[in-house]
CSV table of C-alpha atoms in Angstrom, one decimal:
chain,number,residue,atom,x,y,z
A,1,SER,CA,-12.8,9.1,58.2
A,2,LEU,CA,-15.9,9.5,60.3
A,3,LYS,CA,-19.3,8.2,59.3
A,4,VAL,CA,-22.6,8.8,61.1
A,5,ALA,CA,-25.9,7.4,60.0
A,6,LEU,CA,-29.3,7.8,61.6
A,7,SER,CA,-32.4,6.0,60.6
A,8,HIS,CA,-36.0,5.6,61.9
A,9,ASN,CA,-38.4,3.0,60.7
A,10,TYR,CA,-42.1,2.8,61.5
A,11,THR,CA,-44.0,-0.2,60.5
A,12,PHE,CA,-47.7,-0.6,60.7
A,13,ASN,CA,-49.1,-4.1,60.0
A,14,GLU,CA,-52.9,-4.5,59.6
A,15,SER,CA,-54.4,-8.0,59.1
A,16,PHE,CA,-57.9,-9.0,58.2
A,17,SER,CA,-58.3,-11.2,61.1
A,18,MET,CA,-59.6,-10.3,64.4
A,19,ARG,CA,-56.2,-10.1,65.8
A,20,SER,CA,-55.0,-6.8,66.9
A,21,GLN,CA,-53.0,-4.5,64.8
A,22,THR,CA,-49.2,-4.6,65.2
A,23,GLN,CA,-47.1,-1.5,65.4
A,24,ARG,CA,-43.4,-1.4,65.5
A,25,ASP,CA,-41.0,1.4,65.8
A,26,LEU,CA,-37.4,0.9,65.0
A,27,ASN,CA,-34.8,3.4,65.8
A,28,THR,CA,-31.3,2.8,64.7
A,29,ILE,CA,-28.2,4.9,65.2
A,30,THR,CA,-24.9,3.8,63.6
A,31,LEU,CA,-21.6,5.4,64.3
A,32,SER,CA,-18.6,4.3,62.3
A,33,VAL,CA,-15.0,5.6,62.6
A,34,ASN,CA,-12.3,4.6,60.2
A,35,ILE,CA,-8.8,5.5,61.1
A,36,PRO,CA,-6.2,4.4,58.5
A,37,ILE,CA,-3.3,3.1,60.4
A,38,PHE,CA,-1.5,1.7,57.4
A,39,ASP,CA,-2.2,3.4,54.1
A,40,ASN,CA,0.8,1.9,52.2
A,41,PHE,CA,2.7,5.2,52.7
A,42,ASP,CA,0.9,6.6,49.6
A,43,HIS,CA,0.8,10.1,51.0
A,44,MET,CA,4.5,10.1,51.9
A,45,ILE,CA,5.5,8.6,48.5
A,46,SER,CA,3.4,11.2,46.7
A,47,TYR,CA,5.0,14.0,48.6
A,48,LYS,CA,8.5,12.8,47.8
A,49,GLU,CA,7.6,12.4,44.1
A,50,GLN,CA,6.3,16.0,44.1
A,51,LYS,CA,9.4,17.2,45.9
A,52,LEU,CA,11.7,15.4,43.4
A,53,ASP,CA,9.6,16.8,40.5
A,54,VAL,CA,10.1,20.3,41.8
A,55,LEU,CA,13.9,19.7,42.2
A,56,ASN,CA,14.1,18.3,38.7
A,57,LYS,CA,12.3,21.4,37.3
A,58,LYS,CA,14.6,23.7,39.2
A,59,HIS,CA,17.6,21.8,37.7
A,60,VAL,CA,16.2,22.1,34.2
A,61,LEU,CA,15.5,25.8,34.7
A,62,ASN,CA,19.1,26.3,36.0
A,63,GLN,CA,20.5,24.5,33.0
A,64,GLU,CA,18.5,26.7,30.6
A,65,ARG,CA,19.8,29.8,32.4
A,66,ILE,CA,23.4,28.6,32.0
A,67,LYS,CA,22.7,27.8,28.4
A,68,THR,CA,21.2,31.2,27.8
A,69,LYS,CA,24.1,33.0,29.5
A,70,LYS,CA,26.6,31.0,27.3
A,71,THR,CA,24.6,31.9,24.2
A,72,ILE,CA,24.5,35.6,25.2
A,73,THR,CA,28.3,35.6,25.9
A,74,GLN,CA,29.0,34.0,22.5
A,75,LEU,CA,26.7,36.4,20.7
A,76,CYS,CA,28.5,39.4,22.5
A,77,ARG,CA,31.9,38.0,21.4
A,78,THR,CA,30.7,37.5,17.8
A,79,LEU,CA,29.2,41.0,17.8
A,80,ILE,CA,32.4,42.6,19.0
A,81,SER,CA,34.4,40.6,16.4
A,82,ASN,CA,32.0,41.5,13.6
A,83,TYR,CA,32.1,45.2,14.7
A,84,SER,CA,35.9,45.1,14.5
A,85,SER,CA,35.7,43.5,11.1
A,86,TYR,CA,33.2,46.1,10.0
A,87,GLN,CA,35.5,48.9,11.0
A,88,ASN,CA,38.4,47.2,9.1
A,89,TYR,CA,36.2,46.7,6.0
A,90,LYS,CA,35.0,50.2,6.2
A,91,LYS,CA,38.6,51.5,6.1
A,92,LYS,CA,39.4,49.2,3.2
A,93,TYR,CA,36.3,50.3,1.3
A,94,GLN,CA,37.2,54.0,1.8
A,95,LEU,CA,40.8,53.3,0.6
A,96,ARG,CA,39.6,51.4,-2.5
A,97,LYS,CA,37.1,54.1,-3.2
A,98,SER,CA,39.7,56.8,-3.1
A,99,VAL,CA,42.1,54.6,-5.3
A,100,TYR,CA,39.3,54.2,-7.8
A,101,GLU,CA,38.4,57.9,-7.9
A,102,ARG,CA,42.1,58.8,-8.4
A,103,GLY,CA,42.4,56.1,-11.0
A,104,PHE,CA,39.4,57.5,-12.8
A,105,LYS,CA,41.0,61.0,-12.9
A,106,ARG,CA,44.2,59.5,-14.1
A,107,TYR,CA,42.4,57.6,-16.8
A,108,SER,CA,40.6,60.8,-17.9
A,109,ILE,CA,44.0,62.4,-18.5
A,110,GLY,CA,45.4,59.2,-20.2
A,111,ALA,CA,47.8,58.3,-17.4
A,112,ILE,CA,46.5,54.7,-17.0
A,113,THR,CA,44.8,52.2,-19.3
A,114,ILE,CA,41.2,51.0,-19.2
A,115,LYS,CA,42.4,47.7,-17.9
A,116,ASP,CA,43.9,49.4,-14.8
A,117,LEU,CA,40.8,51.4,-14.2
A,118,ILE,CA,38.6,48.2,-14.5
A,119,GLU,CA,40.9,46.4,-11.9
A,120,ASP,CA,40.5,49.4,-9.6
A,121,LYS,CA,36.7,49.3,-10.1
A,122,ILE,CA,36.6,45.5,-9.4
A,123,SER,CA,38.6,46.0,-6.2
A,124,PHE,CA,36.4,48.8,-5.1
A,125,LEU,CA,33.2,46.8,-5.8
A,126,GLN,CA,34.6,43.8,-4.0
A,127,GLU,CA,35.3,45.9,-0.9
A,128,GLU,CA,31.8,47.4,-1.1
A,129,LEU,CA,30.4,43.8,-1.2
A,130,ASN,CA,32.5,42.8,1.8
A,131,LEU,CA,31.3,45.8,3.7
A,132,GLN,CA,27.7,45.0,3.0
A,133,ASN,CA,28.2,41.4,4.0
A,134,ILE,CA,29.8,42.3,7.4
A,135,SER,CA,27.2,45.0,7.9
A,136,TYR,CA,24.5,42.3,7.4
A,137,LYS,CA,26.2,39.9,9.9
A,138,LEU,CA,26.5,42.7,12.4
A,139,ARG,CA,22.8,43.6,12.2
A,140,ARG,CA,21.9,39.9,12.4
A,141,ASN,CA,24.0,39.3,15.4
A,142,LYS,CA,22.5,42.4,17.1
A,143,LEU,CA,19.0,41.2,16.4
A,144,GLU,CA,19.8,37.7,17.8
A,145,LEU,CA,21.2,39.3,21.0
A,146,GLU,CA,18.1,41.5,21.3
A,147,LYS,CA,15.9,38.5,20.7
A,148,ILE,CA,17.5,36.2,23.4
A,149,THR,CA,17.7,39.1,25.9
A,150,GLY,CA,14.1,40.0,25.3
A,151,THR,CA,14.8,43.6,24.1
A,152,LEU,CA,13.9,43.1,20.5
A,153,LEU,CA,11.6,45.8,19.2
A,154,TRP,CA,9.4,44.8,16.2
A,155,GLU,CA,9.8,48.3,14.7
A,156,ARG,CA,13.5,47.8,14.6
A,157,LEU,CA,13.1,44.3,13.1
A,158,TYR,CA,10.9,45.8,10.4
A,159,LEU,CA,13.5,48.6,9.6
A,160,TYR,CA,16.3,46.0,9.4
A,161,SER,CA,14.3,43.9,7.0
A,162,GLN,CA,14.0,46.8,4.6
A,163,TYR,CA,17.8,46.7,3.8
């Protein structure tokens, strides 16, 4: 650091005696230079701490990226699996529906008992419930994937919530 100071003093002294008046001018110039030769390496330590902090933050960011990629991969696998299950349940549902409709026609003409018709109806309703459950899982997985990838549209979320 560099420090410069200038000062000027003027003193006038008057006495009540017959002596003469005294005048004094003082001019002072001070120049001070401070060059830190040994500053305890504070600057270098601070720089290294900041550099390590940046490296740590980069590492944390990289870990979060890896975690997000794994989550996306897992969600995609789950989505594919649930879609396959949805297709299977849809086929089972259509099959049970046709069995129930044929059973109802057969009951109408007296070919089967009410017990058989009720069993067909229960199987049909069970498949309908399974189809709705897997449909819900499929929509939920899709929303989770859209959320984590940042493509979630609020309008779509509102529409899904209406089911």
